[in-house]
């Protein structure tokens, strides 16, 4: 992909508010430490798709504690978004496989929880094509955290 840039905050709030509307029985929190002007080196639709995949999983794999915590921040180089749930979690054994195409921890669950096991592989491929990355952390029965990093675009003033 080329030189597309996206206003990070705007897209995060849009996706976040959509999830709030779609899942009124969930508690969503958003911790925002991101300066408003931060622009990311990624095409808007791709950024949106990545957020939806991870948020959708957070909701889908929640069990009795229906909470999703999101936080956004940045350093000089990267934007960071952290999405945390308190659901079923992922075992150490399954962890290396979750980004594989068509991999699902519980095959039988396909019926009740939908999905093909494609979401995470798409998210990872998209991120890598923009020099971003995705870092999972999980503990079985406790919940899961996905940290996503995307390079920040330089401001025009920095080129002068
Ligand atoms: P879809 O193609 O609709 O995204 P999916 O959710 O099965 O279907 P992925 O998003 O690729 O596929 O996820 C792969 C597997 O990783 C899931 O089937 C699930 O077992 C596990 N997983 C992903 N996110 C979480 C999460 N937040 N908590 C627990 N398990 C997860």
PDB file of N, CA and C and ligand atoms in Angstrom, residues 53 57-58 60-61 85 88-90 98 103-106 109 115-121 144 146, ligand 1:
ATOM      1  N   UNK A  53     -12.262  -6.427  13.838  1.00  0.00           N
ATOM      2  CA  UNK A  53     -11.917  -7.842  14.058  1.00  0.00           C
ATOM      3  C   UNK A  53     -11.565  -8.088  15.524  1.00  0.00           C
ATOM      4  N   UNK A  57     -13.886 -10.056  18.345  1.00  0.00           N
ATOM      5  CA  UNK A  57     -13.408 -11.218  19.101  1.00  0.00           C
ATOM      6  C   UNK A  57     -13.548 -10.990  20.600  1.00  0.00           C
ATOM      7  N   UNK A  58     -13.214  -9.783  21.066  1.00  0.00           N
ATOM      8  CA  UNK A  58     -13.292  -9.488  22.505  1.00  0.00           C
ATOM      9  C   UNK A  58     -14.714  -9.741  23.014  1.00  0.00           C
ATOM     10  N   UNK A  60     -17.072 -11.613  21.385  1.00  0.00           N
ATOM     11  CA  UNK A  60     -17.440 -13.005  21.081  1.00  0.00           C
ATOM     12  C   UNK A  60     -16.907 -13.986  22.107  1.00  0.00           C
ATOM     13  N   UNK A  61     -15.683 -13.741  22.596  1.00  0.00           N
ATOM     14  CA  UNK A  61     -15.061 -14.699  23.510  1.00  0.00           C
ATOM     15  C   UNK A  61     -15.142 -14.267  24.968  1.00  0.00           C
ATOM     16  N   UNK A  85     -10.092  -8.013  27.050  1.00  0.00           N
ATOM     17  CA  UNK A  85     -11.355  -8.615  27.504  1.00  0.00           C
ATOM     18  C   UNK A  85     -11.080  -9.511  28.700  1.00  0.00           C
ATOM     19  N   UNK A  88     -12.759 -16.034  27.920  1.00  0.00           N
ATOM     20  CA  UNK A  88     -12.229 -17.394  28.086  1.00  0.00           C
ATOM     21  C   UNK A  88     -10.710 -17.515  27.986  1.00  0.00           C
ATOM     22  N   UNK A  89     -10.074 -16.542  27.339  1.00  0.00           N
ATOM     23  CA  UNK A  89      -8.621 -16.598  27.222  1.00  0.00           C
ATOM     24  C   UNK A  89      -8.147 -17.638  26.211  1.00  0.00           C
ATOM     25  N   UNK A  90      -6.835 -17.668  25.998  1.00  0.00           N
ATOM     26  CA  UNK A  90      -6.223 -18.562  25.012  1.00  0.00           C
ATOM     27  C   UNK A  90      -5.081 -19.285  25.709  1.00  0.00           C
ATOM     28  N   UNK A  98      -3.112 -18.925  16.633  1.00  0.00           N
ATOM     29  CA  UNK A  98      -4.331 -18.118  16.445  1.00  0.00           C
ATOM     30  C   UNK A  98      -4.280 -17.199  15.225  1.00  0.00           C
ATOM     31  N   UNK A 103      -7.703 -21.132  11.613  1.00  0.00           N
ATOM     32  CA  UNK A 103      -7.511 -21.765  12.917  1.00  0.00           C
ATOM     33  C   UNK A 103      -8.536 -21.245  13.930  1.00  0.00           C
ATOM     34  N   UNK A 104      -9.200 -22.182  14.592  1.00  0.00           N
ATOM     35  CA  UNK A 104     -10.114 -21.833  15.676  1.00  0.00           C
ATOM     36  C   UNK A 104      -9.793 -22.771  16.825  1.00  0.00           C
ATOM     37  N   UNK A 105      -9.723 -22.225  18.039  1.00  0.00           N
ATOM     38  CA  UNK A 105      -9.353 -23.048  19.193  1.00  0.00           C
ATOM     39  C   UNK A 105     -10.348 -24.192  19.372  1.00  0.00           C
ATOM     40  N   UNK A 106     -11.621 -23.865  19.324  1.00  0.00           N
ATOM     41  CA  UNK A 106     -12.660 -24.871  19.518  1.00  0.00           C
ATOM     42  C   UNK A 106     -13.460 -24.996  18.234  1.00  0.00           C
ATOM     43  N   UNK A 109     -17.275 -24.954  18.227  1.00  0.00           N
ATOM     44  CA  UNK A 109     -17.936 -23.707  18.559  1.00  0.00           C
ATOM     45  C   UNK A 109     -18.358 -22.938  17.315  1.00  0.00           C
ATOM     46  N   UNK A 115     -18.003 -17.451  12.684  1.00  0.00           N
ATOM     47  CA  UNK A 115     -16.593 -17.240  12.389  1.00  0.00           C
ATOM     48  C   UNK A 115     -15.940 -18.392  11.668  1.00  0.00           C
ATOM     49  N   UNK A 116     -14.889 -18.060  10.938  1.00  0.00           N
ATOM     50  CA  UNK A 116     -14.178 -19.044  10.132  1.00  0.00           C
ATOM     51  C   UNK A 116     -12.725 -19.183  10.546  1.00  0.00           C
ATOM     52  N   UNK A 117     -12.302 -18.388  11.501  1.00  0.00           N
ATOM     53  CA  UNK A 117     -10.888 -18.422  11.871  1.00  0.00           C
ATOM     54  C   UNK A 117     -10.043 -17.590  10.926  1.00  0.00           C
ATOM     55  N   UNK A 118     -10.644 -16.608  10.288  1.00  0.00           N
ATOM     56  CA  UNK A 118      -9.912 -15.772   9.333  1.00  0.00           C
ATOM     57  C   UNK A 118      -9.555 -14.398   9.886  1.00  0.00           C
ATOM     58  N   UNK A 119     -10.353 -13.925  10.838  1.00  0.00           N
ATOM     59  CA  UNK A 119     -10.217 -12.548  11.305  1.00  0.00           C
ATOM     60  C   UNK A 119      -8.800 -12.158  11.689  1.00  0.00           C
ATOM     61  N   UNK A 120      -8.193 -12.925  12.589  1.00  0.00           N
ATOM     62  CA  UNK A 120      -6.863 -12.558  13.083  1.00  0.00           C
ATOM     63  C   UNK A 120      -5.790 -12.647  12.005  1.00  0.00           C
ATOM     64  N   UNK A 121      -5.914 -13.615  11.100  1.00  0.00           N
ATOM     65  CA  UNK A 121      -4.895 -13.710  10.046  1.00  0.00           C
ATOM     66  C   UNK A 121      -5.003 -12.507   9.111  1.00  0.00           C
ATOM     67  N   UNK A 144      -7.963 -11.821  27.658  1.00  0.00           N
ATOM     68  CA  UNK A 144      -6.973 -11.631  26.592  1.00  0.00           C
ATOM     69  C   UNK A 144      -6.735 -10.144  26.345  1.00  0.00           C
ATOM     70  N   UNK A 146      -4.936  -7.672  23.345  1.00  0.00           N
ATOM     71  CA  UNK A 146      -4.237  -7.501  22.075  1.00  0.00           C
ATOM     72  C   UNK A 146      -3.682  -6.093  22.030  1.00  0.00           C
TER      73      UNK A 146
HETATM   74  P1  LIG B   1     -13.660 -14.932  12.290  1.00  0.00           P
HETATM   75  O1  LIG B   1     -13.181 -15.448  10.992  1.00  0.00           O
HETATM   76  O2  LIG B   1     -15.087 -14.537  12.298  1.00  0.00           O
HETATM   77  O3  LIG B   1     -12.781 -13.846  12.867  1.00  0.00           O
HETATM   78  P2  LIG B   1     -12.730 -16.496  14.514  1.00  0.00           P
HETATM   79  O4  LIG B   1     -13.034 -15.553  15.614  1.00  0.00           O
HETATM   80  O5  LIG B   1     -12.867 -17.941  14.819  1.00  0.00           O
HETATM   81  O6  LIG B   1     -13.605 -16.196  13.253  1.00  0.00           O
HETATM   82  P3  LIG B   1     -10.031 -15.368  14.422  1.00  0.00           P
HETATM   83  O7  LIG B   1     -10.502 -13.993  14.645  1.00  0.00           O
HETATM   84  O8  LIG B   1      -8.965 -15.558  13.397  1.00  0.00           O
HETATM   85  O9  LIG B   1     -11.236 -16.319  13.982  1.00  0.00           O
HETATM   86  O10 LIG B   1      -9.530 -16.005  15.776  1.00  0.00           O
HETATM   87  C1  LIG B   1      -8.919 -17.308  15.779  1.00  0.00           C
HETATM   88  C2  LIG B   1      -9.180 -18.005  17.094  1.00  0.00           C
HETATM   89  O11 LIG B   1      -8.461 -17.340  18.134  1.00  0.00           O
HETATM   90  C3  LIG B   1     -10.637 -17.965  17.516  1.00  0.00           C
HETATM   91  O12 LIG B   1     -11.386 -19.012  16.966  1.00  0.00           O
HETATM   92  C4  LIG B   1     -10.523 -18.082  19.039  1.00  0.00           C
HETATM   93  O13 LIG B   1     -10.396 -19.431  19.394  1.00  0.00           O
HETATM   94  C5  LIG B   1      -9.209 -17.372  19.340  1.00  0.00           C
HETATM   95  N1  LIG B   1      -9.428 -15.975  19.817  1.00  0.00           N
HETATM   96  C6  LIG B   1      -9.336 -14.843  19.089  1.00  0.00           C
HETATM   97  N2  LIG B   1      -9.585 -13.749  19.845  1.00  0.00           N
HETATM   98  C7  LIG B   1      -9.841 -14.200  21.091  1.00  0.00           C
HETATM   99  C8  LIG B   1     -10.165 -13.576  22.338  1.00  0.00           C
HETATM  100  N3  LIG B   1     -10.279 -12.246  22.470  1.00  0.00           N
HETATM  101  N4  LIG B   1     -10.356 -14.386  23.414  1.00  0.00           N
HETATM  102  C9  LIG B   1     -10.238 -15.723  23.318  1.00  0.00           C
HETATM  103  N5  LIG B   1      -9.937 -16.381  22.172  1.00  0.00           N
HETATM  104  C10 LIG B   1      -9.736 -15.638  21.076  1.00  0.00           C
END
